[in-house]
Amino acid sequence: MIRKLIFILGIALSTAVLAQEPENNSNREIVFKMVNVVPMDKETVLSGQTVVVKNGRITSLGADAAVRYGKDALVIDAKGKYLVPGWSEMHAHVPAIDELGPMKDVLMLYLANGITTIRGMLGNAKHLELRTKVRSGEILGPNFYTTGPAFSGQTVTTAERGIEMVKEEKAAGYDYLKLLPGLTKETFPGIAKTSAQLGIPMVGHVSFAVGVWAAIDAGYSSIDHLDGFVEAITPGTDTLAEQETGLFGTWIAYAADTTRIPKLIKALKDKNIRVVPTQAIAERWLSPLPAEAYANDPDLKYMKPDEVKNWMNAKNSYTNNPKFTKERAEAFVNVRRKLILACQNGGVELLLGCDAPQVLNVPGFSTLHEMKYLTDAGLTPYQALRTGTVNVASYLKKTDTGVIKTGNVSDLVLLSGNPLTDIGQTRNIEGVMIGTKWLSKAYLQTELKKLEKR
């Protein structure tokens, strides 16, 4: 009986060790033994590889028999599993509040889903502190880039104020300027000119009064949500008020002229403007499906009940709008799919991003949905994976990320199946490597359990 109790206690202690806060293994080798590597520099799988990581870098990669490592290494038996570069979420939202606690919770939702880099799209001064603490290792989270407080019709009422805000956010140290709707032909030009002069890029929405052609000419760094795209290819939009077109053109997409798409794609390509589709918004919130279709979505347990209720109300408000029809909603989703595929085929770099937390989009989980929606638009799984790896590395000018090779940073995700043949395998995470820390599946599951709200 005593031996049995000792055995049970041993199992419990072993599980506890696996699930505890991961150690900083900066001076210790971590070895992924006999793993299938999806390097992402080309569409291939390198079978039976052993990958050695130390000090946040990949120090060795090759056939198992040819790779050497020390006796004190942490060896992870990865036989039959797949190692991919960590993914980036380029339209993330972290609470813009004065408390770090809720921010840390959101960062863990991203990490637990293999997201090792995020761009926060609605920031405040506390996000600058968060960025510093993440970079120093004091807070566990994805590599963090942040915009400042948003430029909108409410915050920018004069051209002079817009210029001042750009200067303030550049001086404060934000990475990007977040543009929201409501800017005008009077307020936008000064923001764009000062952004270019000071070298702090504009990202986000395209205001209706500005339009996508002016946004392209102004040299947006990335246009998110395909904002302004539907309006640009729909005849007669210039005769309508903004509220008549609907969010992202929901009420007019059925009348879009897809022969106008090539002109738009060429303009984006010529200006090297990246596109963050956030297709998850269209496929979930603005889809033809009723709110009840999402009532049992397992992702929602990570959101507070009040927030889920608000999301369901927003979904119902959309489907109950007099302008809503199932056919028009389907047309809206399909036009966006065509735009996404045209970007891919036309050489416009797509960046992975889904806008969460947002209606029916839970941080981290929705990014994995987004990859599936990209394949629904016609991208191959490899192309969808590139939007969150190789393309982001190019965008950030980080030559040591986005690809698994010797010398690159060790932001990695271990999967149980091959995502090149089934993009749904991105959900089957066996562990995440962020810098010098290995987050085991047991640890991630324990952390997710803590974050359940219902």
Short mmCIF file of C-alpha atoms in Angstrom, two decimals:
data_model
loop_
_atom_site.label_atom_id
_atom_site.label_comp_id
_atom_site.label_asym_id
_atom_site.label_seq_id
_atom_site.Cartn_x
_atom_site.Cartn_y
_atom_site.Cartn_z
CA MET A 1 0.00 0.00 0.00
CA ILE A 2 2.83 2.39 0.92
CA ARG A 3 4.60 1.60 -2.34
CA LYS A 4 1.40 2.31 -4.25
CA LEU A 5 1.02 5.70 -2.53
CA ILE A 6 4.63 6.57 -3.28
CA PHE A 7 4.09 5.63 -6.93
CA ILE A 8 0.96 7.79 -7.20
CA LEU A 9 2.70 10.69 -5.44
CA GLY A 10 5.62 10.34 -7.84
CA ILE A 11 3.31 10.67 -10.83
CA ALA A 12 1.68 13.74 -9.31
CA LEU A 13 5.03 15.38 -8.61
CA SER A 14 6.23 14.56 -12.13
CA THR A 15 3.16 16.24 -13.63
CA ALA A 16 3.64 19.26 -11.38
CA VAL A 17 7.24 19.62 -12.51
CA LEU A 18 6.17 19.52 -16.16
CA ALA A 19 3.49 22.15 -15.61
CA GLN A 20 5.46 24.60 -13.48
CA GLU A 21 6.80 27.93 -14.69
CA PRO A 22 9.37 27.09 -17.41
CA GLU A 23 12.97 27.65 -16.54
CA ASN A 24 15.15 30.09 -18.42
CA ASN A 25 17.44 27.65 -20.22
CA SER A 26 19.74 30.25 -21.74
CA ASN A 27 22.86 28.26 -20.86
CA ARG A 28 21.42 24.82 -21.47
CA GLU A 29 20.99 22.99 -24.73
CA ILE A 30 17.44 22.00 -25.67
CA VAL A 31 17.24 19.19 -28.18
CA PHE A 32 14.34 18.21 -30.43
CA LYS A 33 15.31 14.65 -31.30
CA MET A 34 14.24 12.87 -34.49
CA VAL A 35 11.75 15.56 -35.48
CA ASN A 36 10.28 16.38 -38.87
CA VAL A 37 11.30 19.96 -39.65
CA VAL A 38 9.13 22.29 -41.74
CA PRO A 39 11.80 24.93 -42.43
CA MET A 40 9.52 27.35 -44.37
CA ASP A 41 12.25 28.60 -46.71
CA LYS A 42 10.67 26.17 -49.18
CA GLU A 43 7.72 23.80 -49.19
CA THR A 44 9.32 20.67 -47.82
CA VAL A 45 9.67 18.45 -44.76
CA LEU A 46 13.10 17.43 -43.50
CA SER A 47 12.52 14.06 -41.89
CA GLY A 48 14.37 12.56 -38.94
CA GLN A 49 16.20 15.73 -37.95
CA THR A 50 17.67 16.66 -34.60
CA VAL A 51 17.57 20.34 -33.74
CA VAL A 52 19.70 21.83 -30.98
CA VAL A 53 18.87 25.17 -29.37
CA LYS A 54 20.98 27.23 -26.96
CA ASN A 55 20.95 30.85 -25.80
CA GLY A 56 17.84 31.54 -27.85
CA ARG A 57 19.38 30.38 -31.12
CA ILE A 58 19.34 27.25 -33.25
CA THR A 59 22.91 25.99 -32.94
CA SER A 60 22.67 22.74 -34.88
CA LEU A 61 20.28 21.05 -37.29
CA GLY A 62 20.79 17.85 -39.22
CA ALA A 63 20.30 14.11 -39.46
CA ASP A 64 20.12 12.61 -35.99
CA ALA A 65 23.31 10.59 -36.29
CA ALA A 66 25.31 13.65 -37.30
CA VAL A 67 24.22 16.02 -34.52
CA ARG A 68 26.08 16.22 -31.20
CA TYR A 69 24.96 17.76 -27.91
CA GLY A 70 26.02 17.72 -24.28
CA LYS A 71 25.01 15.18 -21.65
CA ASP A 72 23.19 17.85 -19.65
CA ALA A 73 20.91 18.81 -22.53
CA LEU A 74 17.13 18.78 -22.15
CA VAL A 75 16.16 16.20 -24.77
CA ILE A 76 12.62 16.26 -26.15
CA ASP A 77 11.55 13.06 -27.89
CA ALA A 78 9.95 14.55 -31.01
CA LYS A 79 9.84 11.44 -33.19
CA GLY A 80 6.88 11.64 -35.55
CA LYS A 81 6.19 15.26 -34.66
CA TYR A 82 6.67 18.42 -36.74
CA LEU A 83 8.72 21.49 -35.85
CA VAL A 84 7.71 24.81 -37.44
CA PRO A 85 8.72 28.44 -36.89
CA GLY A 86 6.58 30.27 -34.34
CA TRP A 87 3.73 32.26 -35.85
CA SER A 88 3.18 36.01 -35.78
CA GLU A 89 -0.16 37.74 -35.17
CA MET A 90 -0.02 41.15 -36.79
CA HIS A 91 -3.37 42.50 -35.68
CA ALA A 92 -3.51 41.62 -31.99
CA HIS A 93 -5.19 43.50 -29.18
CA VAL A 94 -3.79 43.65 -25.66
CA PRO A 95 -5.91 45.47 -23.05
CA ALA A 96 -5.09 49.19 -23.14
CA ILE A 97 -5.35 49.60 -19.37
CA ASP A 98 -3.04 50.41 -16.47
CA GLU A 99 -2.78 46.84 -15.11
CA LEU A 100 -0.26 44.30 -16.34
CA GLY A 101 -2.19 41.28 -15.05
CA PRO A 102 -4.89 41.15 -17.75
CA MET A 103 -2.24 41.91 -20.36
CA LYS A 104 -0.22 38.90 -19.24
CA ASP A 105 -3.31 36.69 -19.52
CA VAL A 106 -3.79 37.72 -23.15
CA LEU A 107 -0.10 37.15 -23.91
CA MET A 108 -0.44 33.60 -22.58
CA LEU A 109 -3.46 32.93 -24.83
CA TYR A 110 -1.26 33.86 -27.79
CA LEU A 111 1.73 31.81 -26.63
CA ALA A 112 -0.38 28.75 -25.90
CA ASN A 113 -1.48 28.81 -29.53
CA GLY A 114 2.04 29.03 -30.96
CA ILE A 115 2.06 32.80 -31.49
CA THR A 116 5.59 33.98 -30.71
CA THR A 117 5.31 37.54 -32.09
CA ILE A 118 2.40 39.97 -31.89
CA ARG A 119 1.72 43.51 -33.02
CA GLY A 120 -0.58 45.23 -30.54
CA MET A 121 -2.95 47.47 -32.48
CA LEU A 122 -4.40 49.78 -29.84
CA GLY A 123 -1.75 50.82 -27.35
CA ASN A 124 -1.14 53.09 -24.41
CA ALA A 125 1.85 54.06 -22.28
CA LYS A 126 1.57 50.83 -20.26
CA HIS A 127 2.24 48.88 -23.44
CA LEU A 128 5.67 50.48 -23.64
CA GLU A 129 6.40 49.13 -20.16
CA LEU A 130 4.99 45.75 -21.20
CA ARG A 131 7.25 45.69 -24.26
CA THR A 132 10.31 46.39 -22.09
CA LYS A 133 9.41 43.66 -19.58
CA VAL A 134 8.77 41.11 -22.32
CA ARG A 135 12.08 41.87 -23.99
CA SER A 136 13.97 41.59 -20.72
CA GLY A 137 12.29 38.29 -19.88
CA GLU A 138 10.59 39.67 -16.77
CA ILE A 139 7.20 38.90 -18.35
CA LEU A 140 6.64 35.73 -20.37
CA GLY A 141 5.07 36.61 -23.70
CA PRO A 142 5.49 36.78 -27.46
CA ASN A 143 7.88 39.29 -29.00
CA PHE A 144 5.86 42.48 -28.72
CA TYR A 145 5.48 45.44 -31.06
CA THR A 146 2.98 48.17 -30.27
CA THR A 147 1.07 51.03 -31.78
CA GLY A 148 0.19 54.06 -29.72
CA PRO A 149 -3.23 55.58 -28.97
CA ALA A 150 -5.34 55.56 -32.11
CA PHE A 151 -5.81 58.31 -34.67
CA SER A 152 -9.55 58.67 -35.26
CA GLY A 153 -12.31 61.18 -35.82
CA GLN A 154 -12.56 61.58 -32.06
CA THR A 155 -8.87 62.04 -31.28
CA VAL A 156 -7.92 64.08 -34.36
CA THR A 157 -10.30 66.99 -34.88
CA THR A 158 -7.82 69.28 -36.65
CA ALA A 159 -4.91 68.81 -39.02
CA GLU A 160 -2.60 70.39 -36.44
CA ARG A 161 -3.63 67.91 -33.76
CA GLY A 162 -2.91 64.98 -36.09
CA ILE A 163 0.62 66.24 -36.71
CA GLU A 164 1.18 66.74 -32.98
CA MET A 165 0.04 63.19 -32.22
CA VAL A 166 2.50 61.71 -34.70
CA LYS A 167 5.35 63.64 -33.08
CA GLU A 168 4.22 62.63 -29.58
CA GLU A 169 4.01 58.93 -30.42
CA LYS A 170 7.35 58.93 -32.20
CA ALA A 171 8.97 60.60 -29.19
CA ALA A 172 7.31 58.16 -26.80
CA GLY A 173 8.82 55.20 -28.65
CA TYR A 174 5.85 53.43 -30.19
CA ASP A 175 6.57 51.17 -33.16
CA TYR A 176 3.61 52.14 -35.35
CA LEU A 177 0.74 54.60 -35.70
CA LYS A 178 -2.71 52.98 -35.48
CA LEU A 179 -5.28 54.60 -37.75
CA LEU A 180 -8.98 54.18 -37.00
CA PRO A 181 -11.99 55.40 -39.02
CA GLY A 182 -13.09 59.03 -38.97
CA LEU A 183 -10.08 60.78 -40.45
CA THR A 184 -10.83 63.28 -43.20
CA LYS A 185 -9.24 64.76 -46.29
CA GLU A 186 -8.22 67.66 -44.06
CA THR A 187 -6.73 65.71 -41.15
CA PHE A 188 -5.17 62.70 -42.93
CA PRO A 189 -2.52 64.38 -45.16
CA GLY A 190 -0.63 65.94 -42.24
CA ILE A 191 -0.56 62.62 -40.39
CA ALA A 192 0.75 60.84 -43.49
CA LYS A 193 3.40 63.44 -44.26
CA THR A 194 4.71 63.58 -40.67
CA SER A 195 4.66 59.78 -40.45
CA ALA A 196 6.95 59.59 -43.49
CA GLN A 197 9.21 62.38 -42.25
CA LEU A 198 9.73 60.82 -38.81
CA GLY A 199 9.84 57.21 -39.97
CA ILE A 200 7.02 55.82 -37.86
CA PRO A 201 4.75 53.73 -40.09
CA MET A 202 0.97 53.99 -40.44
CA VAL A 203 -1.08 50.79 -40.05
CA GLY A 204 -4.71 49.79 -39.67
CA HIS A 205 -7.96 51.17 -41.03
CA VAL A 206 -8.64 53.28 -44.09
CA SER A 207 -11.08 56.06 -43.29
CA PHE A 208 -14.09 56.24 -45.62
CA ALA A 209 -13.53 59.91 -46.42
CA VAL A 210 -9.89 59.21 -47.30
CA GLY A 211 -10.38 56.09 -49.41
CA VAL A 212 -8.01 53.30 -50.29
CA TRP A 213 -6.41 55.05 -53.28
CA ALA A 214 -5.24 57.97 -51.13
CA ALA A 215 -4.13 55.51 -48.45
CA ILE A 216 -2.02 53.66 -51.01
CA ASP A 217 -0.52 56.88 -52.34
CA ALA A 218 0.34 57.91 -48.78
CA GLY A 219 2.35 54.73 -48.29
CA TYR A 220 0.58 52.84 -45.52
CA SER A 221 2.88 50.25 -44.00
CA SER A 222 0.00 47.77 -43.80
CA ILE A 223 -3.69 48.07 -44.58
CA ASP A 224 -5.68 45.86 -42.24
CA HIS A 225 -9.15 44.26 -42.58
CA LEU A 226 -9.04 44.79 -46.39
CA ASP A 227 -10.45 48.13 -45.31
CA GLY A 228 -11.64 50.20 -48.27
CA PHE A 229 -11.08 47.36 -50.75
CA VAL A 230 -14.74 46.48 -51.35
CA GLU A 231 -15.64 50.16 -51.67
CA ALA A 232 -12.85 50.60 -54.24
CA ILE A 233 -14.21 47.91 -56.55
CA THR A 234 -17.93 48.65 -56.19
CA PRO A 235 -19.48 51.06 -58.71
CA GLY A 236 -21.36 54.02 -57.27
CA THR A 237 -19.74 53.96 -53.85
CA ASP A 238 -18.80 57.63 -54.21
CA THR A 239 -22.50 58.53 -54.19
CA LEU A 240 -23.16 56.76 -50.85
CA ALA A 241 -22.78 57.83 -47.25
CA GLU A 242 -20.48 55.72 -45.06
CA GLN A 243 -23.33 54.16 -43.08
CA GLU A 244 -24.92 52.99 -46.34
CA THR A 245 -21.90 50.87 -47.25
CA GLY A 246 -21.66 49.02 -43.94
CA LEU A 247 -18.63 47.79 -42.01
CA PHE A 248 -15.89 46.97 -44.54
CA GLY A 249 -18.51 47.25 -47.30
CA THR A 250 -20.85 44.55 -45.99
CA TRP A 251 -23.97 46.12 -47.50
CA ILE A 252 -22.54 46.74 -50.98
CA ALA A 253 -20.22 43.78 -51.63
CA TYR A 254 -22.93 41.95 -53.61
CA ALA A 255 -22.55 44.68 -56.27
CA ALA A 256 -18.74 44.58 -56.41
CA ASP A 257 -17.12 44.50 -59.85
CA THR A 258 -14.32 41.94 -59.56
CA THR A 259 -12.81 43.08 -62.87
CA ARG A 260 -11.55 46.08 -60.90
CA ILE A 261 -9.47 43.93 -58.56
CA PRO A 262 -6.27 43.80 -60.70
CA LYS A 263 -5.93 47.61 -60.66
CA LEU A 264 -6.13 47.59 -56.86
CA ILE A 265 -3.64 44.75 -56.51
CA LYS A 266 -1.16 46.45 -58.83
CA ALA A 267 -1.34 49.67 -56.82
CA LEU A 268 -0.69 47.81 -53.57
CA LYS A 269 2.20 45.87 -55.10
CA ASP A 270 3.79 48.97 -56.67
CA LYS A 271 3.82 50.71 -53.27
CA ASN A 272 4.92 47.55 -51.40
CA ILE A 273 1.97 47.82 -49.02
CA ARG A 274 1.32 44.76 -46.90
CA VAL A 275 -2.20 43.51 -46.25
CA VAL A 276 -3.49 41.99 -43.00
CA PRO A 277 -6.83 40.44 -44.03
CA THR A 278 -8.40 39.65 -40.61
CA GLN A 279 -10.71 37.37 -42.57
CA ALA A 280 -11.86 35.78 -39.31
CA ILE A 281 -14.06 38.85 -38.76
CA ALA A 282 -15.90 38.20 -42.02
CA GLU A 283 -16.09 34.44 -41.64
CA ARG A 284 -17.45 34.62 -38.09
CA TRP A 285 -19.02 37.95 -37.10
CA LEU A 286 -20.13 39.04 -40.59
CA SER A 287 -20.95 35.60 -41.95
CA PRO A 288 -24.45 34.36 -42.90
CA LEU A 289 -24.55 32.12 -39.81
CA PRO A 290 -26.73 33.05 -36.83
CA ALA A 291 -25.32 33.69 -33.36
CA GLU A 292 -26.62 30.31 -32.16
CA ALA A 293 -24.12 28.58 -34.42
CA TYR A 294 -21.34 29.79 -32.11
CA ALA A 295 -23.07 29.26 -28.76
CA ASN A 296 -21.04 26.14 -27.97
CA ASP A 297 -17.74 27.33 -29.43
CA PRO A 298 -15.07 25.99 -27.03
CA ASP A 299 -12.89 29.06 -27.59
CA LEU A 300 -15.43 31.25 -25.79
CA LYS A 301 -14.68 29.75 -22.38
CA TYR A 302 -11.61 32.00 -22.23
CA MET A 303 -13.71 35.15 -22.39
CA LYS A 304 -15.79 36.68 -19.60
CA PRO A 305 -19.52 35.85 -19.87
CA ASP A 306 -20.42 39.54 -20.19
CA GLU A 307 -18.07 39.91 -23.13
CA VAL A 308 -19.47 36.79 -24.81
CA LYS A 309 -22.96 38.21 -24.30
CA ASN A 310 -21.89 41.47 -25.97
CA TRP A 311 -20.42 39.51 -28.87
CA MET A 312 -23.63 37.56 -29.35
CA ASN A 313 -25.60 40.80 -29.27
CA ALA A 314 -23.29 42.26 -31.94
CA LYS A 315 -23.77 39.15 -34.09
CA ASN A 316 -27.55 39.34 -33.68
CA SER A 317 -27.50 43.05 -34.45
CA TYR A 318 -25.78 42.28 -37.75
CA THR A 319 -28.10 39.46 -38.83
CA ASN A 320 -31.19 41.38 -37.70
CA ASN A 321 -30.27 44.49 -39.69
CA PRO A 322 -32.89 45.19 -42.40
CA LYS A 323 -30.07 45.29 -44.99
CA PHE A 324 -28.89 41.78 -44.06
CA THR A 325 -29.67 38.80 -46.24
CA LYS A 326 -27.98 35.43 -46.25
CA GLU A 327 -27.13 35.86 -49.94
CA ARG A 328 -25.55 39.27 -49.45
CA ALA A 329 -23.52 38.03 -46.48
CA GLU A 330 -22.25 35.13 -48.59
CA ALA A 331 -21.34 37.56 -51.37
CA PHE A 332 -19.40 39.70 -48.89
CA VAL A 333 -17.36 36.73 -47.62
CA ASN A 334 -16.72 35.47 -51.16
CA VAL A 335 -15.60 38.87 -52.49
CA ARG A 336 -13.10 39.10 -49.64
CA ARG A 337 -11.83 35.61 -50.45
CA LYS A 338 -11.25 36.71 -54.05
CA LEU A 339 -9.37 39.80 -52.86
CA ILE A 340 -7.16 37.70 -50.58
CA LEU A 341 -6.31 35.23 -53.33
CA ALA A 342 -5.66 38.09 -55.75
CA CYS A 343 -3.18 39.58 -53.26
CA GLN A 344 -1.42 36.23 -52.98
CA ASN A 345 -1.29 35.67 -56.73
CA GLY A 346 -0.40 39.30 -57.45
CA GLY A 347 2.66 39.46 -55.21
CA VAL A 348 1.11 41.56 -52.43
CA GLU A 349 2.51 40.23 -49.16
CA LEU A 350 -0.19 39.00 -46.81
CA LEU A 351 0.50 39.16 -43.08
CA LEU A 352 -1.30 36.87 -40.64
CA GLY A 353 -3.73 38.71 -38.38
CA CYS A 354 -7.27 38.25 -37.13
CA ASP A 355 -8.20 41.15 -34.79
CA ALA A 356 -8.75 39.56 -31.39
CA PRO A 357 -10.31 39.91 -28.95
CA GLN A 358 -13.11 40.94 -31.28
CA VAL A 359 -16.61 39.60 -31.92
CA LEU A 360 -16.31 35.77 -31.78
CA ASN A 361 -12.52 35.99 -32.10
CA VAL A 362 -10.57 34.81 -29.05
CA PRO A 363 -6.85 35.71 -28.85
CA GLY A 364 -4.59 32.99 -30.17
CA PHE A 365 -7.32 30.57 -31.15
CA SER A 366 -8.65 32.96 -33.78
CA THR A 367 -5.19 33.22 -35.39
CA LEU A 368 -5.34 29.50 -36.08
CA HIS A 369 -8.86 29.95 -37.48
CA GLU A 370 -7.43 32.71 -39.70
CA MET A 371 -4.95 30.31 -41.30
CA LYS A 372 -7.82 27.96 -42.16
CA TYR A 373 -9.82 30.85 -43.64
CA LEU A 374 -6.83 31.77 -45.81
CA THR A 375 -6.83 28.26 -47.26
CA ASP A 376 -10.60 28.58 -47.81
CA ALA A 377 -9.74 31.63 -49.92
CA GLY A 378 -7.50 29.49 -52.11
CA LEU A 379 -4.07 29.69 -50.50
CA THR A 380 -2.18 26.44 -50.00
CA PRO A 381 -1.35 25.50 -46.39
CA TYR A 382 2.28 26.46 -47.11
CA GLN A 383 1.24 29.89 -48.37
CA ALA A 384 -1.01 30.40 -45.34
CA LEU A 385 1.85 29.49 -43.01
CA ARG A 386 4.15 31.94 -44.79
CA THR A 387 1.80 34.83 -43.90
CA GLY A 388 2.73 34.32 -40.25
CA THR A 389 6.39 33.40 -40.68
CA VAL A 390 8.45 34.32 -43.76
CA ASN A 391 6.28 37.28 -44.77
CA VAL A 392 6.38 38.81 -41.29
CA ALA A 393 10.15 38.35 -41.07
CA SER A 394 10.44 40.24 -44.37
CA TYR A 395 8.08 42.96 -43.14
CA LEU A 396 9.96 43.43 -39.85
CA LYS A 397 13.32 43.18 -41.64
CA LYS A 398 14.32 40.38 -39.25
CA THR A 399 16.61 38.13 -41.26
CA ASP A 400 17.03 35.65 -38.39
CA THR A 401 13.36 34.73 -37.94
CA GLY A 402 10.56 33.04 -39.84
CA VAL A 403 12.69 30.11 -41.04
CA ILE A 404 14.21 27.15 -39.20
CA LYS A 405 17.93 27.12 -39.88
CA THR A 406 21.17 27.23 -37.92
CA GLY A 407 21.76 30.66 -36.41
CA ASN A 408 18.14 31.75 -36.39
CA VAL A 409 16.21 32.59 -33.23
CA SER A 410 14.56 29.68 -31.46
CA ASP A 411 10.90 30.73 -31.65
CA LEU A 412 9.38 27.38 -32.54
CA VAL A 413 6.19 25.32 -32.35
CA LEU A 414 6.08 21.53 -32.07
CA LEU A 415 3.01 19.94 -33.69
CA SER A 416 1.71 16.40 -33.67
CA GLY A 417 0.88 16.43 -37.40
CA ASN A 418 2.00 17.91 -40.70
CA PRO A 419 0.49 21.38 -41.33
CA LEU A 420 1.55 21.31 -44.99
CA THR A 421 -0.99 18.60 -45.72
CA ASP A 422 -3.62 19.75 -43.21
CA ILE A 423 -3.64 23.35 -41.92
CA GLY A 424 -5.83 22.12 -39.06
CA GLN A 425 -2.73 20.49 -37.55
CA THR A 426 -1.72 23.95 -36.34
CA ARG A 427 -4.17 23.37 -33.48
CA ASN A 428 -2.39 20.18 -32.32
CA ILE A 429 0.39 21.84 -30.35
CA GLU A 430 2.83 19.68 -28.39
CA GLY A 431 4.87 22.59 -27.08
CA VAL A 432 6.18 26.06 -27.82
CA MET A 433 9.74 27.39 -27.74
CA ILE A 434 10.01 31.12 -27.10
CA GLY A 435 13.60 32.35 -26.98
CA THR A 436 15.31 30.35 -24.24
CA LYS A 437 12.13 28.88 -22.73
CA TRP A 438 10.50 25.57 -23.60
CA LEU A 439 6.78 25.55 -22.80
CA SER A 440 5.64 21.94 -22.65
CA LYS A 441 2.15 20.80 -23.57
CA ALA A 442 1.46 20.07 -19.89
CA TYR A 443 2.51 23.58 -18.91
CA LEU A 444 0.41 25.19 -21.63
CA GLN A 445 -2.67 23.15 -20.73
CA THR A 446 -2.29 24.13 -17.09
CA GLU A 447 -2.02 27.81 -18.00
CA LEU A 448 -5.03 27.63 -20.29
CA LYS A 449 -7.05 25.99 -17.55
CA LYS A 450 -6.28 28.97 -15.29
CA LEU A 451 -7.58 31.32 -17.97
CA GLU A 452 -10.98 29.69 -18.38
CA LYS A 453 -13.73 32.13 -17.46
CA ARG A 454 -16.71 29.77 -17.58
#
